[in-house]
Coordinates of N, CA, C and O in Angstrom, one line a residue:
X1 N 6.1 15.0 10.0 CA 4.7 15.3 9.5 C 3.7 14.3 10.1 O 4.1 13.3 10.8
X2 N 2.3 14.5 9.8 CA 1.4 13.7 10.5 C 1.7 12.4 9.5 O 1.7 11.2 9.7
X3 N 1.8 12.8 8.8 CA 1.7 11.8 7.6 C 2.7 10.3 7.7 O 2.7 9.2 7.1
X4 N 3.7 10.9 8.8 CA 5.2 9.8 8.9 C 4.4 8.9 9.7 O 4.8 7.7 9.6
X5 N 3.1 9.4 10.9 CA 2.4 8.4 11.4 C 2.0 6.9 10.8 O 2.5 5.9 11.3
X6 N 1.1 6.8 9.9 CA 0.9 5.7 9.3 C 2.3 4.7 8.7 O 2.5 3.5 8.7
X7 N 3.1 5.5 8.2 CA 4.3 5.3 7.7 C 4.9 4.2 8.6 O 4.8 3.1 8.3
X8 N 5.2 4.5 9.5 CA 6.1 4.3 11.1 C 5.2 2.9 12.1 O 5.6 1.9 12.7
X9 N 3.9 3.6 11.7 CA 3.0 2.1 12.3 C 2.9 1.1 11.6 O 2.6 -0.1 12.0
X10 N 3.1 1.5 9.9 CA 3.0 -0.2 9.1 C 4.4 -1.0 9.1 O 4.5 -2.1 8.7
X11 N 5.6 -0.1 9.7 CA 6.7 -0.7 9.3 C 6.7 -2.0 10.5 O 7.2 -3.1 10.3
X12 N 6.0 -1.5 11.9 CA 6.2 -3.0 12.6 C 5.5 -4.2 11.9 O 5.8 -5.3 12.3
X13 N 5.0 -4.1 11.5 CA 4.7 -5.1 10.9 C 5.2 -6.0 9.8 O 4.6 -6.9 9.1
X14 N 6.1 -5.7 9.7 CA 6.8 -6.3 8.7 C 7.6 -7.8 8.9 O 8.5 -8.0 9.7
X15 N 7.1 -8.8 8.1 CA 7.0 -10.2 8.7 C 5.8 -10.9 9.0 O 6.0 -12.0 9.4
X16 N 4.1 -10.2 8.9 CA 3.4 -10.9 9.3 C 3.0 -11.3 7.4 O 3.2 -10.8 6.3
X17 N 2.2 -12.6 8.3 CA 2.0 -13.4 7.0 C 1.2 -12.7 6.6 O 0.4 -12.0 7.1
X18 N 1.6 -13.3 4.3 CA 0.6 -12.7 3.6 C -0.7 -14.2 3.5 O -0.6 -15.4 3.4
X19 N -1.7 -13.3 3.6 CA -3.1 -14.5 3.9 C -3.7 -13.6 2.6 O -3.6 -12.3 2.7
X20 N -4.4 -14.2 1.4 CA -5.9 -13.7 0.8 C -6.9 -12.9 1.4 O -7.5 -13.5 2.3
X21 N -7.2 -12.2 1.2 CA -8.5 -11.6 1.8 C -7.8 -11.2 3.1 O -8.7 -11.0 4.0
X22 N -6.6 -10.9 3.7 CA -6.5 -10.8 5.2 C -6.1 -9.7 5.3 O -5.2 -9.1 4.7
X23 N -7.1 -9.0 6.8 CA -7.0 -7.5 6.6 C -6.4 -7.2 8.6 O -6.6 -6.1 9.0
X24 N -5.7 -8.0 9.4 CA -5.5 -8.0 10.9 C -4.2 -8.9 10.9 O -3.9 -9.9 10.3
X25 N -3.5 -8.2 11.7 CA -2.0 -8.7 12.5 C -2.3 -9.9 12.9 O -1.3 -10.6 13.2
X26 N -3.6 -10.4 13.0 CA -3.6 -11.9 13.3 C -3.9 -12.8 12.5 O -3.5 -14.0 12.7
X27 N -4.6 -12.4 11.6 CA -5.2 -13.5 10.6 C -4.1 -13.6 9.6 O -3.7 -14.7 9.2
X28 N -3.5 -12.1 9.2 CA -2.5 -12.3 7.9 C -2.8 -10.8 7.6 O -3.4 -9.9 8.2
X29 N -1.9 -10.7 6.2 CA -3.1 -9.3 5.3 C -2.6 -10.1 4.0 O -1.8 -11.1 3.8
X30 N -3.5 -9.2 3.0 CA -3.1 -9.5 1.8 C -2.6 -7.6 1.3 O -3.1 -6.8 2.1
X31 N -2.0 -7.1 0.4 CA -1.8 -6.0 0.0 C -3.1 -4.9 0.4 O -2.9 -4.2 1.4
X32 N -4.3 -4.9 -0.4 CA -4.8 -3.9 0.5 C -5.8 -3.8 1.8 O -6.4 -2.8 2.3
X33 N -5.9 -5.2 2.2 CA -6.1 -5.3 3.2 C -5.0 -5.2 4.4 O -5.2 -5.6 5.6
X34 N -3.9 -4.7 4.0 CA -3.0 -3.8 5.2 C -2.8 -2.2 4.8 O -2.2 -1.3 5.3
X35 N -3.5 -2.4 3.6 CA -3.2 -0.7 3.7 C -4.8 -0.7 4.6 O -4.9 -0.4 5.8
X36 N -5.3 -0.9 4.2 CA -6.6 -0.9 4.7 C -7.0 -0.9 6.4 O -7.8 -0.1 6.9
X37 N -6.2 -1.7 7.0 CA -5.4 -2.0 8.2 C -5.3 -0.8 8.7 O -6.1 -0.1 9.4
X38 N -3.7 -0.5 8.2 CA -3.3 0.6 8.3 C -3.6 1.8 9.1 O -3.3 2.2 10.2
X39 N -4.6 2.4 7.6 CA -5.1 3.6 7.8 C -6.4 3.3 8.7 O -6.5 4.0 9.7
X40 N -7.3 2.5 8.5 CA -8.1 2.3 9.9 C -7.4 2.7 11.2 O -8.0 3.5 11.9
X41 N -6.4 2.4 11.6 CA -6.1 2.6 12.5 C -5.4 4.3 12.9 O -4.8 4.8 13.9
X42 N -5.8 5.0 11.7 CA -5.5 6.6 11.6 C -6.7 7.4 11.8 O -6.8 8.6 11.8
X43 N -8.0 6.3 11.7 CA -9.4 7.0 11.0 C -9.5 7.2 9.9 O -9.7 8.4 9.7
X44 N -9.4 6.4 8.6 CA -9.1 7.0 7.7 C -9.9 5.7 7.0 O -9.3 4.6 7.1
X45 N -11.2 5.5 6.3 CA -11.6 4.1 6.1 C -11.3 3.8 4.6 O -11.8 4.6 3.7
X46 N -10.7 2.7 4.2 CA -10.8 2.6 2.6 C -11.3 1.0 2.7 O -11.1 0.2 3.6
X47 N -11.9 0.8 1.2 CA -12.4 0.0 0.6 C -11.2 -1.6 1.0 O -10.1 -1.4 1.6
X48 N -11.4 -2.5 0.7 CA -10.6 -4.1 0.6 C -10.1 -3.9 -0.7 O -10.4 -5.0 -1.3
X49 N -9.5 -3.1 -1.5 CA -9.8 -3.5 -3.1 C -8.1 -2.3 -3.2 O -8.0 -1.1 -2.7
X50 N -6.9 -2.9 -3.9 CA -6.1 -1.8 -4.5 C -6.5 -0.9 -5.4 O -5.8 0.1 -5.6
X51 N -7.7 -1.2 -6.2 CA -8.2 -0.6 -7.3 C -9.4 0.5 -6.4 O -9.4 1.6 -7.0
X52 N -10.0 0.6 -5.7 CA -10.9 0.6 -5.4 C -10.5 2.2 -3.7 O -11.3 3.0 -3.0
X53 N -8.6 2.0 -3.8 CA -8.3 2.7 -2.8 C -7.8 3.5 -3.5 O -7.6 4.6 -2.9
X54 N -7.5 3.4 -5.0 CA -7.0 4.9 -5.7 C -8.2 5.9 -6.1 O -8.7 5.8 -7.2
X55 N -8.7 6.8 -5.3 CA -9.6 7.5 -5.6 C -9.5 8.6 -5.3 O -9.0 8.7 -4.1
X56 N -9.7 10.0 -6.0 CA -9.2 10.9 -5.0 C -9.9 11.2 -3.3 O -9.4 11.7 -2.3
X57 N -11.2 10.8 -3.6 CA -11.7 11.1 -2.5 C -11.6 11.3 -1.3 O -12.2 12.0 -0.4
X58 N -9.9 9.8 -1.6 CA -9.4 9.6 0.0 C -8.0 10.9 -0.3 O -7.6 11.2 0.8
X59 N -7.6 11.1 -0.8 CA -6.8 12.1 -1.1 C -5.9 12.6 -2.1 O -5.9 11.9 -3.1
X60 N -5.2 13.7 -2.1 CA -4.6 14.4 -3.3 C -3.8 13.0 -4.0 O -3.3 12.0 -3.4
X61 N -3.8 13.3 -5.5 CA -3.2 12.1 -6.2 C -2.0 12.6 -6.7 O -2.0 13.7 -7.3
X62 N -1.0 11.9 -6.6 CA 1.0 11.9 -6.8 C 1.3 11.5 -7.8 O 1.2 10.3 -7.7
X63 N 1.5 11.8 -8.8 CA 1.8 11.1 -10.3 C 3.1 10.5 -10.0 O 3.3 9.3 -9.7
X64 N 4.1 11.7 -10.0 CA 5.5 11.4 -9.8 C 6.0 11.1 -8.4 O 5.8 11.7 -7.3
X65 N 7.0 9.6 -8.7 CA 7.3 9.1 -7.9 C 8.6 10.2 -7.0 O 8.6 10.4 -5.8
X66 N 9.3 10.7 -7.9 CA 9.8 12.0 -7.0 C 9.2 12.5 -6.0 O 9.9 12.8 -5.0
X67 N 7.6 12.8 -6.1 CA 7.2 13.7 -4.7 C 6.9 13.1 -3.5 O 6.6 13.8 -2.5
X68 N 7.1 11.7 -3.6 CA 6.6 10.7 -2.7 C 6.7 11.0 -1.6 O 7.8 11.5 -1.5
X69 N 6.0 11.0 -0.4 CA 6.3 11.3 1.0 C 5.9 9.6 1.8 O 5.2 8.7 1.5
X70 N 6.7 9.9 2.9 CA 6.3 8.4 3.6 C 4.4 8.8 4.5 O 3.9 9.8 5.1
X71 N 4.0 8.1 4.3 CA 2.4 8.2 4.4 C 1.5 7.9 3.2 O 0.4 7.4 3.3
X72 N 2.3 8.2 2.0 CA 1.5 8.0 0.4 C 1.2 6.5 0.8 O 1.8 5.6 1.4
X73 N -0.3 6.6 -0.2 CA -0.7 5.1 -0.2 C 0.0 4.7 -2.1 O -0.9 4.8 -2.9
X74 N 1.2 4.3 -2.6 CA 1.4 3.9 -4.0 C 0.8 2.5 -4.1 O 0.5 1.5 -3.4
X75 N 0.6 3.0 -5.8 CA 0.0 2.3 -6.6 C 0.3 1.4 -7.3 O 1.4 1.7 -7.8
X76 N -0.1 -0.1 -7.8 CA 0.7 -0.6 -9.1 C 0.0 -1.4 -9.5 O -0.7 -2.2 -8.9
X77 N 0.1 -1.1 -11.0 CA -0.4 -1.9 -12.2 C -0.1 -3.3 -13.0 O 1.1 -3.7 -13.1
X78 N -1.1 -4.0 -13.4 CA -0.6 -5.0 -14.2 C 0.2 -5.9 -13.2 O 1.0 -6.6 -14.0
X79 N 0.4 -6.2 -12.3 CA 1.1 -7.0 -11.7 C 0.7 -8.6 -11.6 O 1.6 -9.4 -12.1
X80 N -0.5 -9.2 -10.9 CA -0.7 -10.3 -11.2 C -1.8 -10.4 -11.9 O -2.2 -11.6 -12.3
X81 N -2.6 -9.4 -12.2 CA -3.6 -9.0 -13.3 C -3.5 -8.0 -13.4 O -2.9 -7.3 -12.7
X82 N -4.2 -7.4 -14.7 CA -4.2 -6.2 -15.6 C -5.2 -5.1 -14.7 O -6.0 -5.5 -13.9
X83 N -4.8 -3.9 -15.0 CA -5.1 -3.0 -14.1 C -4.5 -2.8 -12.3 O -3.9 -3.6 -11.6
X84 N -4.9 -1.5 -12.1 CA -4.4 -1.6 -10.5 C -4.7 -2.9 -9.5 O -5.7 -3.4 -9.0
X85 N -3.4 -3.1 -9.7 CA -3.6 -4.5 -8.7 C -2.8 -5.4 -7.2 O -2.7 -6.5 -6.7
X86 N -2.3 -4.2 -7.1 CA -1.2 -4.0 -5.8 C -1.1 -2.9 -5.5 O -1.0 -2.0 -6.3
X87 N -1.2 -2.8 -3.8 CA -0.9 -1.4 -3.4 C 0.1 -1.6 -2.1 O 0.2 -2.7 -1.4
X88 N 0.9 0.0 -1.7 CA 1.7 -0.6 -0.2 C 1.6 1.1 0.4 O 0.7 1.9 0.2
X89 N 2.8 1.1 1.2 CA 2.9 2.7 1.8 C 4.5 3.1 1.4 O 5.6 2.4 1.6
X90 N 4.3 4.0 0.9 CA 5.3 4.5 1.2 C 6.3 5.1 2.2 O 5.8 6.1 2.6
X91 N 7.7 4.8 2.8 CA 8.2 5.2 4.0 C 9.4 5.7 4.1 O 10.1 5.8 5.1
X92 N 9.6 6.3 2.5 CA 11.0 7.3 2.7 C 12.2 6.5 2.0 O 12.4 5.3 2.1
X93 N 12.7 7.1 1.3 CA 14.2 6.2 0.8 C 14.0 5.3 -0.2 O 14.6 4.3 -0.4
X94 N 12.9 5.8 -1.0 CA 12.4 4.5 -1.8 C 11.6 3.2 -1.3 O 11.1 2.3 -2.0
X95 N 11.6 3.3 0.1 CA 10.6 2.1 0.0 C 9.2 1.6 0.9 O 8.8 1.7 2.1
X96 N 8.8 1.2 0.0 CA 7.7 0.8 -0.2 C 7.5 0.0 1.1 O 8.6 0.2 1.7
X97 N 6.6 -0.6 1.9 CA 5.9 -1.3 2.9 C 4.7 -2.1 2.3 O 3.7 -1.6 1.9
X98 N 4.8 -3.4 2.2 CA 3.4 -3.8 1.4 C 3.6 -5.4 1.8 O 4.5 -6.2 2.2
X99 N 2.4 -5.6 1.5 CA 2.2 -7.7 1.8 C 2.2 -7.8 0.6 O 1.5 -7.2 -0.1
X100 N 3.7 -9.0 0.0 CA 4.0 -8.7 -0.8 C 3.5 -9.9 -1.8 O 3.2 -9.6 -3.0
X101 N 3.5 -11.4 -1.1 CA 3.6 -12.4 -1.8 C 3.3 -13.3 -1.0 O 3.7 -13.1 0.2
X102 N 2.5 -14.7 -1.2 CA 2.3 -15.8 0.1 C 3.5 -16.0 0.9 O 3.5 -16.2 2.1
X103 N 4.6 -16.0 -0.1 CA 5.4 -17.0 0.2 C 6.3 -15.8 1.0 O 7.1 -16.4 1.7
X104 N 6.5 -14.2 1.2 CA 7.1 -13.5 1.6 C 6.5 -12.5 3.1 O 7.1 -11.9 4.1
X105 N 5.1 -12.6 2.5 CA 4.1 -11.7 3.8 C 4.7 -10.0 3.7 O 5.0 -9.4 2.7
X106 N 4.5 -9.6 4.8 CA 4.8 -7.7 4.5 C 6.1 -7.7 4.5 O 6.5 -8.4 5.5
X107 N 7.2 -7.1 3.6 CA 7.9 -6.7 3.6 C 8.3 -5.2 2.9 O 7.5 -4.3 2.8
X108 N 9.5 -5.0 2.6 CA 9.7 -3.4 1.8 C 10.3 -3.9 1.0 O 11.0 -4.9 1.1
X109 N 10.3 -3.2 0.0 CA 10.6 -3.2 -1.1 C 10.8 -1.9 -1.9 O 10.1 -0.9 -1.6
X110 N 11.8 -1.8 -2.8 CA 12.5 -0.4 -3.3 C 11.5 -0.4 -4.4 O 11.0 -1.3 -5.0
X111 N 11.2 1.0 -4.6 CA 10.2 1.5 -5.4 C 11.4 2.1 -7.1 O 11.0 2.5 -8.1
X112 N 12.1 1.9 -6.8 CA 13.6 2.0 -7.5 C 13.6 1.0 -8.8 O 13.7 1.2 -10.0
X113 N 13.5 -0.3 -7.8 CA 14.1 -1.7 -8.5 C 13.0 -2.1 -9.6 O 12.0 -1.4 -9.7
X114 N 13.2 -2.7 -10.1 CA 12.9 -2.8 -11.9 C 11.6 -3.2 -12.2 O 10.9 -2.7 -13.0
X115 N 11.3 -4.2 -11.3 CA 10.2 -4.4 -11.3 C 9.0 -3.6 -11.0 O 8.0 -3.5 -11.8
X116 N 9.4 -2.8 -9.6 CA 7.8 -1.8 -8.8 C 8.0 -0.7 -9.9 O 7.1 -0.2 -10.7
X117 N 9.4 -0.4 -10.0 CA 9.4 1.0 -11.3 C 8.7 0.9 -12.5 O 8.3 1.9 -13.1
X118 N 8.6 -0.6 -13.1 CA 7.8 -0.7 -13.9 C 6.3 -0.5 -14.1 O 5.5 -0.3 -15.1
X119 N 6.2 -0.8 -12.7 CA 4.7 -1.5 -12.3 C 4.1 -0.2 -11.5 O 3.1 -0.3 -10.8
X120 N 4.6 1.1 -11.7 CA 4.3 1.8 -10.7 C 3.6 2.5 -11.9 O 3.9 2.5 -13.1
X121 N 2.0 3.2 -10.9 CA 1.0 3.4 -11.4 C 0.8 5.3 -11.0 O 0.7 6.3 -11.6
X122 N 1.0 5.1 -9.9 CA 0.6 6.7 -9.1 C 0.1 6.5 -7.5 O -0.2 5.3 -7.1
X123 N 0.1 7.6 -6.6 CA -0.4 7.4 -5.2 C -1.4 8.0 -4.9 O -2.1 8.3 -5.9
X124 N -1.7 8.3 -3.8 CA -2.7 8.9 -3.0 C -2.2 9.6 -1.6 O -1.7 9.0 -0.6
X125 N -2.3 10.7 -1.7 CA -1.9 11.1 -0.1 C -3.0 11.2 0.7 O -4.0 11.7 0.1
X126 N -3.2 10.9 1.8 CA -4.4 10.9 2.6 C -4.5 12.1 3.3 O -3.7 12.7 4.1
X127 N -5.7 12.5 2.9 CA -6.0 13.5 3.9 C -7.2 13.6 4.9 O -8.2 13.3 4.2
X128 N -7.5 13.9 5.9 CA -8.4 14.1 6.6 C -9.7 14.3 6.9 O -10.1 14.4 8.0

């Protein structure tokens, strides 16, 4: 689907540092400054903000994690503050693509494992 595009383009990146505020393969990213990244690079413009990228505007919203497709932008709550406050991509198989932590930068991570299942909010599918 078009949708595995974005999917497939964030996975190279996996390994660049996580930087605050960093939204380029060169400076760093932080969480949604690579989704942000990302989908810029699909045409698709969203806000600097995980809170701020759940809207429907940018596309149909996924409650259940069952429907997930790789291209979904998921959501999560409560994580280092209250409310939406992490976001990554979805890429098939459970997992996740996101800048995860200083000390870790973009990696994947299972949307499965105890923690994101906890922390999981809802997605966004992007549409055009």
């Amino acid at each position: 689907s078009a949708a595995g595009g974005p999917a497939s383009f964030a996975l190279q990146f996996v390994g660049t540092r996580y930087v605050w505020g960093g939204s380029s393969p060169e400076h760093g990213f932080d969480c949604s400054g690579f989704v942000k990244y990302v989908y810029g690079q699909h045409g698709i413009g969203l806000p600097h903000s995980s809170a701020g990228q759940y809207n429907s505007r940018y596309g149909a919203i996924i409650s259940n994690p069952a429907d997930l497709q790789p291209g979904d932008i998921v959501f999560f709550v409560n994580t280092y503050k209250r409310g939406i406050s992490h976001v990554g991509i979805y890429v098939g198989g459970g997992g996740v693509v996101q800048a995860l932590s200083p000390g870790r930068g973009v990696g994947v991570a299972s949307i499965a494992s105890g923690y994101w299942a906890a922390h999981y909010y809802g997605a966004i599918r992007p549409g055009r």
